[in-house]
PDB file of C-alpha atoms in Angstrom:
ATOM      1  CA  MET A   1     -64.908 -75.760  53.565  1.00 91.00           C
ATOM      2  CA  ILE A   2     -63.430 -73.860  56.494  1.00 95.00           C
ATOM      3  CA  LYS A   3     -65.773 -71.963  58.796  1.00 96.00           C
ATOM      4  CA  LEU A   4     -64.657 -69.220  61.162  1.00 96.00           C
ATOM      5  CA  ASP A   5     -67.108 -68.282  63.881  1.00 96.00           C
ATOM      6  CA  ASN A   6     -66.590 -65.319  66.224  1.00 96.00           C
ATOM      7  CA  LEU A   7     -62.829 -65.879  66.025  1.00 96.00           C
ATOM      8  CA  LYS A   8     -60.883 -63.493  68.253  1.00 96.00           C
ATOM      9  CA  LYS A   9     -57.292 -63.101  69.396  1.00 95.00           C
ATOM     10  CA  GLN A  10     -55.719 -60.289  71.416  1.00 94.00           C
ATOM     11  CA  PHE A  11     -52.087 -59.633  72.265  1.00 93.00           C
ATOM     12  CA  GLY A  12     -52.294 -57.126  75.088  1.00 91.00           C
ATOM     13  CA  GLU A  13     -54.097 -54.093  73.679  1.00 89.00           C
ATOM     14  CA  THR A  14     -53.563 -55.218  70.090  1.00 90.00           C
ATOM     15  CA  THR A  15     -56.361 -56.960  68.225  1.00 91.00           C
ATOM     16  CA  ALA A  16     -54.722 -59.608  66.028  1.00 94.00           C
ATOM     17  CA  CYS A  17     -57.946 -61.267  64.877  1.00 95.00           C
ATOM     18  CA  ASP A  18     -61.618 -60.328  65.092  1.00 96.00           C
ATOM     19  CA  ILE A  19     -63.689 -62.274  62.540  1.00 96.00           C
ATOM     20  CA  PRO A  20     -67.393 -62.671  63.395  1.00 96.00           C
ATOM     21  CA  SER A  21     -68.124 -65.073  60.530  1.00 96.00           C
ATOM     22  CA  PHE A  22     -66.266 -66.181  57.414  1.00 97.00           C
ATOM     23  CA  LYS A  23     -66.370 -69.197  55.115  1.00 96.00           C
ATOM     24  CA  ILE A  24     -63.617 -70.432  52.823  1.00 96.00           C
ATOM     25  CA  ASN A  25     -65.298 -72.573  50.200  1.00 95.00           C
ATOM     26  CA  ASP A  26     -64.064 -75.833  48.732  1.00 94.00           C
ATOM     27  CA  GLY A  27     -61.925 -75.089  45.682  1.00 95.00           C
ATOM     28  CA  ASP A  28     -61.241 -71.455  46.542  1.00 96.00           C
ATOM     29  CA  ILE A  29     -57.819 -69.992  45.954  1.00 97.00           C
ATOM     30  CA  LEU A  30     -58.070 -67.405  48.692  1.00 98.00           C
ATOM     31  CA  GLY A  31     -55.492 -64.645  48.865  1.00 97.00           C
ATOM     32  CA  LEU A  32     -55.074 -62.928  52.228  1.00 96.00           C
ATOM     33  CA  VAL A  33     -53.637 -59.452  51.806  1.00 95.00           C
ATOM     34  CA  GLY A  34     -52.905 -56.659  54.215  1.00 92.00           C
ATOM     35  CA  ASN A  35     -50.075 -54.550  55.561  1.00 90.00           C
ATOM     36  CA  ASN A  36     -47.715 -55.710  58.310  1.00 88.00           C
ATOM     37  CA  GLY A  37     -49.675 -56.381  61.484  1.00 86.00           C
ATOM     38  CA  ALA A  38     -52.933 -57.033  59.631  1.00 89.00           C
ATOM     39  CA  GLY A  39     -53.262 -60.452  61.285  1.00 91.00           C
ATOM     40  CA  LYS A  40     -52.555 -62.829  58.394  1.00 93.00           C
ATOM     41  CA  THR A  41     -50.033 -65.033  60.166  1.00 92.00           C
ATOM     42  CA  THR A  42     -52.068 -65.035  63.383  1.00 94.00           C
ATOM     43  CA  LEU A  43     -55.059 -66.309  61.425  1.00 95.00           C
ATOM     44  CA  PHE A  44     -52.955 -69.024  59.800  1.00 95.00           C
ATOM     45  CA  ARG A  45     -51.629 -70.152  63.168  1.00 95.00           C
ATOM     46  CA  MET A  46     -55.160 -70.513  64.506  1.00 95.00           C
ATOM     47  CA  LEU A  47     -56.214 -72.449  61.392  1.00 95.00           C
ATOM     48  CA  LEU A  48     -53.378 -74.874  62.129  1.00 95.00           C
ATOM     49  CA  ASP A  49     -53.943 -75.056  65.903  1.00 93.00           C
ATOM     50  CA  LEU A  50     -50.548 -73.472  66.550  1.00 94.00           C
ATOM     51  CA  LEU A  51     -52.181 -70.626  68.441  1.00 93.00           C
ATOM     52  CA  GLN A  52     -55.205 -70.796  70.700  1.00 93.00           C
ATOM     53  CA  ALA A  53     -58.038 -68.363  70.009  1.00 94.00           C
ATOM     54  CA  ASP A  54     -59.332 -66.246  72.872  1.00 95.00           C
ATOM     55  CA  GLU A  55     -62.871 -66.782  71.629  1.00 95.00           C
ATOM     56  CA  GLY A  56     -64.685 -68.533  68.804  1.00 95.00           C
ATOM     57  CA  SER A  57     -63.755 -71.483  66.663  1.00 93.00           C
ATOM     58  CA  VAL A  58     -62.323 -72.836  63.429  1.00 94.00           C
ATOM     59  CA  GLU A  59     -64.074 -75.748  61.743  1.00 94.00           C
ATOM     60  CA  TYR A  60     -62.908 -77.845  58.817  1.00 93.00           C
ATOM     61  CA  VAL A  61     -65.989 -79.195  57.063  1.00 89.00           C
ATOM     62  CA  PHE A  62     -65.292 -82.210  54.873  1.00 78.00           C
ATOM     63  CA  ALA A  63     -67.260 -83.605  51.962  1.00 70.00           C
ATOM     64  CA  PRO A  64     -69.854 -86.259  52.886  1.00 60.00           C
ATOM     65  CA  ASP A  65     -67.875 -88.983  51.093  1.00 54.00           C
ATOM     66  CA  ALA A  66     -64.618 -88.181  52.912  1.00 56.00           C
ATOM     67  CA  THR A  67     -63.487 -90.684  55.536  1.00 57.00           C
ATOM     68  CA  VAL A  68     -62.459 -88.459  58.428  1.00 57.00           C
ATOM     69  CA  PRO A  69     -62.067 -90.012  61.888  1.00 55.00           C
ATOM     70  CA  ASP A  70     -63.417 -87.919  64.773  1.00 54.00           C
ATOM     71  CA  ALA A  71     -65.546 -85.772  62.456  1.00 54.00           C
ATOM     72  CA  SER A  72     -68.951 -84.755  63.739  1.00 55.00           C
ATOM     73  CA  ALA A  73     -72.146 -85.965  62.099  1.00 46.00           C
ATOM     74  CA  SER A  74     -71.921 -82.911  59.829  1.00 55.00           C
ATOM     75  CA  GLY A  75     -68.386 -83.897  58.767  1.00 72.00           C
ATOM     76  CA  SER A  76     -66.742 -81.038  60.657  1.00 84.00           C
ATOM     77  CA  ILE A  77     -63.677 -80.977  62.899  1.00 88.00           C
ATOM     78  CA  ASN A  78     -62.477 -78.268  65.251  1.00 88.00           C
ATOM     79  CA  PRO A  79     -58.655 -78.471  65.013  1.00 89.00           C
ATOM     80  CA  ALA A  80     -58.386 -77.516  68.698  1.00 86.00           C
ATOM     81  CA  GLU A  81     -60.302 -80.689  69.613  1.00 86.00           C
ATOM     82  CA  SER A  82     -58.967 -83.340  67.208  1.00 85.00           C
ATOM     83  CA  GLU A  83     -55.897 -83.976  65.053  1.00 85.00           C
ATOM     84  CA  ALA A  84     -57.758 -85.922  62.345  1.00 84.00           C
ATOM     85  CA  TRP A  85     -57.845 -82.837  60.098  1.00 88.00           C
ATOM     86  CA  LYS A  86     -54.046 -82.924  59.716  1.00 87.00           C
ATOM     87  CA  ARG A  87     -54.062 -85.709  57.133  1.00 86.00           C
ATOM     88  CA  HIS A  88     -56.195 -83.509  54.869  1.00 89.00           C
ATOM     89  CA  VAL A  89     -54.229 -80.254  55.266  1.00 94.00           C
ATOM     90  CA  GLY A  90     -50.771 -79.324  53.989  1.00 96.00           C
ATOM     91  CA  ALA A  91     -49.123 -76.149  55.250  1.00 96.00           C
ATOM     92  CA  TYR A  92     -45.911 -74.206  55.322  1.00 96.00           C
ATOM     93  CA  ILE A  93     -45.574 -71.029  57.370  1.00 94.00           C
ATOM     94  CA  ASP A  94     -41.884 -70.752  58.273  1.00 91.00           C
ATOM     95  CA  GLU A  95     -38.642 -72.675  58.722  1.00 90.00           C
ATOM     96  CA  GLY A  96     -39.915 -74.063  62.012  1.00 88.00           C
ATOM     97  CA  PHE A  97     -41.893 -76.572  59.944  1.00 90.00           C
ATOM     98  CA  LEU A  98     -38.687 -78.090  58.536  1.00 95.00           C
ATOM     99  CA  ILE A  99     -36.354 -80.676  60.068  1.00 95.00           C
ATOM    100  CA  ASP A 100     -33.197 -78.878  59.122  1.00 93.00           C
ATOM    101  CA  PHE A 101     -30.646 -81.566  60.028  1.00 96.00           C
ATOM    102  CA  LEU A 102     -32.015 -83.728  57.204  1.00 96.00           C
ATOM    103  CA  THR A 103     -31.429 -83.410  53.481  1.00 97.00           C
ATOM    104  CA  PRO A 104     -34.523 -82.517  51.442  1.00 96.00           C
ATOM    105  CA  GLU A 105     -34.782 -86.131  50.227  1.00 96.00           C
ATOM    106  CA  GLU A 106     -34.594 -87.457  53.797  1.00 97.00           C
ATOM    107  CA  TYR A 107     -37.208 -84.952  54.910  1.00 97.00           C
ATOM    108  CA  PHE A 108     -39.616 -85.873  52.101  1.00 97.00           C
ATOM    109  CA  ALA A 109     -39.067 -89.575  52.816  1.00 96.00           C
ATOM    110  CA  PHE A 110     -39.904 -88.970  56.477  1.00 96.00           C
ATOM    111  CA  LEU A 111     -43.072 -87.048  55.604  1.00 95.00           C
ATOM    112  CA  GLY A 112     -44.108 -89.770  53.196  1.00 95.00           C
ATOM    113  CA  LYS A 113     -43.521 -92.512  55.750  1.00 94.00           C
ATOM    114  CA  VAL A 114     -45.601 -90.869  58.480  1.00 92.00           C
ATOM    115  CA  SER A 115     -48.328 -90.264  55.884  1.00 90.00           C
ATOM    116  CA  GLY A 116     -48.434 -93.899  54.778  1.00 92.00           C
ATOM    117  CA  MET A 117     -46.712 -93.363  51.426  1.00 94.00           C
ATOM    118  CA  THR A 118     -44.158 -95.837  50.106  1.00 95.00           C
ATOM    119  CA  GLN A 119     -40.764 -94.552  49.048  1.00 96.00           C
ATOM    120  CA  ALA A 120     -41.683 -95.335  45.449  1.00 97.00           C
ATOM    121  CA  GLU A 121     -44.788 -93.160  45.807  1.00 96.00           C
ATOM    122  CA  VAL A 122     -42.720 -90.336  47.295  1.00 96.00           C
ATOM    123  CA  ASP A 123     -40.161 -90.561  44.478  1.00 96.00           C
ATOM    124  CA  GLU A 124     -42.906 -90.529  41.846  1.00 96.00           C
ATOM    125  CA  ARG A 125     -44.629 -87.552  43.488  1.00 96.00           C
ATOM    126  CA  LEU A 126     -41.390 -85.548  43.629  1.00 96.00           C
ATOM    127  CA  LYS A 127     -41.147 -85.719  39.854  1.00 96.00           C
ATOM    128  CA  ASP A 128     -44.031 -83.203  39.748  1.00 96.00           C
ATOM    129  CA  PHE A 129     -41.775 -80.629  41.403  1.00 97.00           C
ATOM    130  CA  GLU A 130     -38.613 -80.977  39.341  1.00 95.00           C
ATOM    131  CA  ARG A 131     -39.198 -77.770  37.385  1.00 96.00           C
ATOM    132  CA  PHE A 132     -39.916 -75.829  40.591  1.00 97.00           C
ATOM    133  CA  ALA A 133     -36.849 -77.301  42.312  1.00 95.00           C
ATOM    134  CA  ASN A 134     -34.795 -76.253  39.252  1.00 93.00           C
ATOM    135  CA  GLY A 135     -31.825 -78.468  40.049  1.00 92.00           C
ATOM    136  CA  GLU A 136     -31.225 -76.651  43.344  1.00 93.00           C
ATOM    137  CA  VAL A 137     -33.056 -78.872  45.852  1.00 95.00           C
ATOM    138  CA  PHE A 138     -32.868 -82.499  44.772  1.00 94.00           C
ATOM    139  CA  GLY A 139     -29.567 -84.377  44.618  1.00 90.00           C
ATOM    140  CA  GLN A 140     -27.487 -81.621  46.195  1.00 90.00           C
ATOM    141  CA  LYS A 141     -26.399 -83.645  49.259  1.00 89.00           C
ATOM    142  CA  LYS A 142     -26.950 -80.591  51.441  1.00 94.00           C
ATOM    143  CA  LEU A 143     -28.711 -80.430  54.775  1.00 97.00           C
ATOM    144  CA  ILE A 144     -31.785 -78.225  54.739  1.00 96.00           C
ATOM    145  CA  ARG A 145     -30.083 -75.869  57.187  1.00 96.00           C
ATOM    146  CA  ASN A 146     -27.380 -75.196  54.601  1.00 96.00           C
ATOM    147  CA  LEU A 147     -29.750 -74.304  51.763  1.00 95.00           C
ATOM    148  CA  SER A 148     -30.435 -70.728  50.707  1.00 96.00           C
ATOM    149  CA  ALA A 149     -33.587 -69.043  51.994  1.00 96.00           C
ATOM    150  CA  GLY A 150     -35.214 -69.497  48.594  1.00 96.00           C
ATOM    151  CA  ASN A 151     -34.471 -73.205  48.474  1.00 96.00           C
ATOM    152  CA  LYS A 152     -35.715 -73.688  52.027  1.00 97.00           C
ATOM    153  CA  MET A 153     -38.943 -72.069  50.848  1.00 97.00           C
ATOM    154  CA  LYS A 154     -39.108 -74.537  47.968  1.00 97.00           C
ATOM    155  CA  VAL A 155     -38.646 -77.463  50.374  1.00 97.00           C
ATOM    156  CA  GLY A 156     -41.452 -76.116  52.557  1.00 97.00           C
ATOM    157  CA  ILE A 157     -43.853 -75.635  49.651  1.00 98.00           C
ATOM    158  CA  ILE A 158     -43.109 -79.084  48.225  1.00 97.00           C
ATOM    159  CA  SER A 159     -43.650 -80.621  51.653  1.00 97.00           C
ATOM    160  CA  ALA A 160     -47.048 -78.922  51.922  1.00 97.00           C
ATOM    161  CA  LEU A 161     -48.155 -80.351  48.573  1.00 97.00           C
ATOM    162  CA  LEU A 162     -46.472 -83.755  48.808  1.00 96.00           C
ATOM    163  CA  ARG A 163     -49.469 -85.741  50.109  1.00 94.00           C
ATOM    164  CA  LYS A 164     -51.962 -84.044  47.763  1.00 94.00           C
ATOM    165  CA  PRO A 165     -53.975 -82.522  50.627  1.00 94.00           C
ATOM    166  CA  GLN A 166     -57.504 -81.175  50.252  1.00 93.00           C
ATOM    167  CA  THR A 167     -56.451 -77.862  51.815  1.00 95.00           C
ATOM    168  CA  VAL A 168     -53.121 -76.043  51.370  1.00 97.00           C
ATOM    169  CA  ILE A 169     -52.041 -73.119  53.564  1.00 97.00           C
ATOM    170  CA  LEU A 170     -48.953 -71.103  52.596  1.00 97.00           C
ATOM    171  CA  ASP A 171     -47.675 -67.978  54.333  1.00 96.00           C
ATOM    172  CA  GLU A 172     -45.707 -65.643  52.034  1.00 95.00           C
ATOM    173  CA  PRO A 173     -44.760 -68.419  49.560  1.00 96.00           C
ATOM    174  CA  PHE A 174     -43.214 -66.004  47.052  1.00 96.00           C
ATOM    175  CA  ASN A 175     -40.683 -64.713  49.588  1.00 93.00           C
ATOM    176  CA  PHE A 176     -37.027 -65.382  48.735  1.00 94.00           C
ATOM    177  CA  LEU A 177     -37.863 -66.966  45.367  1.00 96.00           C
ATOM    178  CA  ASP A 178     -36.221 -65.633  42.236  1.00 95.00           C
ATOM    179  CA  PRO A 179     -38.539 -64.290  39.498  1.00 95.00           C
ATOM    180  CA  THR A 180     -38.476 -67.521  37.496  1.00 96.00           C
ATOM    181  CA  SER A 181     -39.365 -69.616  40.543  1.00 96.00           C
ATOM    182  CA  GLN A 182     -42.181 -67.211  41.432  1.00 96.00           C
ATOM    183  CA  LEU A 183     -43.722 -67.688  37.995  1.00 97.00           C
ATOM    184  CA  VAL A 184     -43.327 -71.464  38.180  1.00 97.00           C
ATOM    185  CA  LEU A 185     -44.974 -71.437  41.626  1.00 97.00           C
ATOM    186  CA  LYS A 186     -47.979 -69.554  40.291  1.00 97.00           C
ATOM    187  CA  HIS A 187     -48.515 -72.235  37.652  1.00 97.00           C
ATOM    188  CA  LEU A 188     -47.846 -74.999  40.178  1.00 97.00           C
ATOM    189  CA  LEU A 189     -50.559 -73.751  42.537  1.00 97.00           C
ATOM    190  CA  THR A 190     -53.182 -72.978  39.918  1.00 97.00           C
ATOM    191  CA  ASP A 191     -52.597 -76.341  38.203  1.00 97.00           C
ATOM    192  CA  TYR A 192     -52.861 -78.136  41.543  1.00 97.00           C
ATOM    193  CA  ASN A 193     -56.140 -76.368  42.299  1.00 97.00           C
ATOM    194  CA  ARG A 194     -57.563 -77.182  38.885  1.00 96.00           C
ATOM    195  CA  GLU A 195     -56.481 -80.829  38.904  1.00 95.00           C
ATOM    196  CA  THR A 196     -57.477 -81.701  42.486  1.00 94.00           C
ATOM    197  CA  GLY A 197     -60.185 -79.178  43.406  1.00 94.00           C
ATOM    198  CA  ALA A 198     -58.196 -78.411  46.555  1.00 95.00           C
ATOM    199  CA  THR A 199     -58.682 -75.253  48.576  1.00 96.00           C
ATOM    200  CA  ILE A 200     -55.552 -73.084  48.631  1.00 98.00           C
ATOM    201  CA  ILE A 201     -55.023 -70.213  51.059  1.00 98.00           C
ATOM    202  CA  ILE A 202     -52.017 -67.939  50.666  1.00 97.00           C
ATOM    203  CA  SER A 203     -50.873 -64.711  52.183  1.00 94.00           C
ATOM    204  CA  SER A 204     -48.437 -62.499  50.365  1.00 90.00           C
ATOM    205  CA  HIS A 205     -47.066 -58.983  50.235  1.00 88.00           C
ATOM    206  CA  ASN A 206     -46.720 -59.506  46.492  1.00 89.00           C
ATOM    207  CA  LEU A 207     -50.051 -58.076  45.405  1.00 91.00           C
ATOM    208  CA  GLN A 208     -49.549 -58.844  41.715  1.00 92.00           C
ATOM    209  CA  HIS A 209     -48.907 -62.560  42.207  1.00 94.00           C
ATOM    210  CA  THR A 210     -51.738 -62.877  44.728  1.00 94.00           C
ATOM    211  CA  VAL A 211     -54.255 -61.246  42.388  1.00 95.00           C
ATOM    212  CA  ASP A 212     -52.983 -63.282  39.447  1.00 95.00           C
ATOM    213  CA  ILE A 213     -53.748 -66.655  41.043  1.00 96.00           C
ATOM    214  CA  SER A 214     -56.544 -66.043  43.556  1.00 97.00           C
ATOM    215  CA  THR A 215     -60.211 -66.628  42.840  1.00 96.00           C
ATOM    216  CA  ARG A 216     -61.087 -64.576  45.904  1.00 97.00           C
ATOM    217  CA  ILE A 217     -59.305 -61.960  48.009  1.00 97.00           C
ATOM    218  CA  ALA A 218     -59.752 -61.234  51.716  1.00 96.00           C
ATOM    219  CA  LEU A 219     -58.367 -57.854  52.778  1.00 95.00           C
ATOM    220  CA  LEU A 220     -57.362 -57.678  56.440  1.00 95.00           C
ATOM    221  CA  GLU A 221     -56.816 -54.614  58.556  1.00 93.00           C
ATOM    222  CA  HIS A 222     -55.994 -54.859  62.268  1.00 92.00           C
ATOM    223  CA  GLY A 223     -57.291 -58.423  62.421  1.00 94.00           C
ATOM    224  CA  VAL A 224     -60.580 -57.645  60.693  1.00 95.00           C
ATOM    225  CA  ILE A 225     -61.604 -58.799  57.218  1.00 96.00           C
ATOM    226  CA  ILE A 226     -62.744 -55.469  55.834  1.00 95.00           C
ATOM    227  CA  ARG A 227     -63.376 -56.658  52.267  1.00 95.00           C
ATOM    228  CA  ASP A 228     -64.178 -60.026  50.719  1.00 96.00           C
ATOM    229  CA  LEU A 229     -63.622 -59.572  47.013  1.00 96.00           C
ATOM    230  CA  PRO A 230     -64.407 -61.897  44.122  1.00 95.00           C
ATOM    231  CA  ASN A 231     -61.470 -61.967  41.740  1.00 95.00           C
ATOM    232  CA  ALA A 232     -62.605 -63.405  38.433  1.00 90.00           C
ATOM    233  CA  GLU A 233     -60.277 -62.150  35.702  1.00 88.00           C
ATOM    234  CA  ALA A 234     -58.265 -60.295  38.388  1.00 89.00           C
ATOM    235  CA  SER A 235     -61.250 -58.008  38.986  1.00 93.00           C
ATOM    236  CA  ALA A 236     -60.103 -57.113  42.515  1.00 93.00           C
ATOM    237  CA  ARG A 237     -56.880 -55.481  41.329  1.00 93.00           C
ATOM    238  CA  THR A 238     -58.202 -51.931  40.919  1.00 92.00           C
ATOM    239  CA  GLU A 239     -59.890 -51.836  44.313  1.00 93.00           C
ATOM    240  CA  LEU A 240     -56.859 -53.273  46.071  1.00 93.00           C
ATOM    241  CA  GLU A 241     -54.461 -50.876  44.372  1.00 91.00           C
ATOM    242  CA  ALA A 242     -56.676 -47.974  45.393  1.00 92.00           C
ATOM    243  CA  TYR A 243     -56.743 -49.195  48.998  1.00 91.00           C
ATOM    244  CA  PHE A 244     -52.989 -49.644  49.321  1.00 90.00           C
ATOM    245  CA  SER A 245     -52.115 -46.447  47.465  1.00 89.00           C
ATOM    246  CA  ALA A 246     -54.268 -44.510  49.952  1.00 78.00           C
ATOM    247  CA  GLU A 247     -52.458 -45.976  52.941  1.00 64.00           C
TER     248      GLU A 247
END
């Protein structure tokens, strides 16, 4: 579970985040939607301790049986106070997460090594992504910097999922992907959620894909979550379409 408490961030006169209280439950596929400037990326950066909140806190709350160093007695960690949460969270926000002078294989090997995976374990795990990579990422002998924008996105998404984290955070993961890769990604994320019980949080301007895979939708406007919508059987679609068509 992730708990947000009185979380606030201002940039000058602009409110980028103002969330009094919000919980992201274990196993949620939470879609964050909103127009440009709604605060989605700002929220992600605070979840990942890449941006300091002006007020309030983020807490990762782990299951009682999880071995999490530096967790409180309740099993919670504030990412601003400890780095122990990082081994349980996989994320990709932008190209700044990549080491672009490596090939994809070198980058995945590096991530595996720092995570305690053997090379054999990394190689076996990468087999799960062969359909998503579609012959365009593995074995190309290209540095990441020389890949297309879509293939850089694939590298970032694979890196976020590589260690099978309990929580996955992806900012605009459908960007730059061709239609086939977008469809494969939808199946990849929903299968991962079903098989592992992981919490997945995505933001996307692609409303259709977000509604298709999310179990819950948070609608942001000027840094505020104005609606928290259940999305069983894509039930949030009508309300979201009405909101955005009125904009």
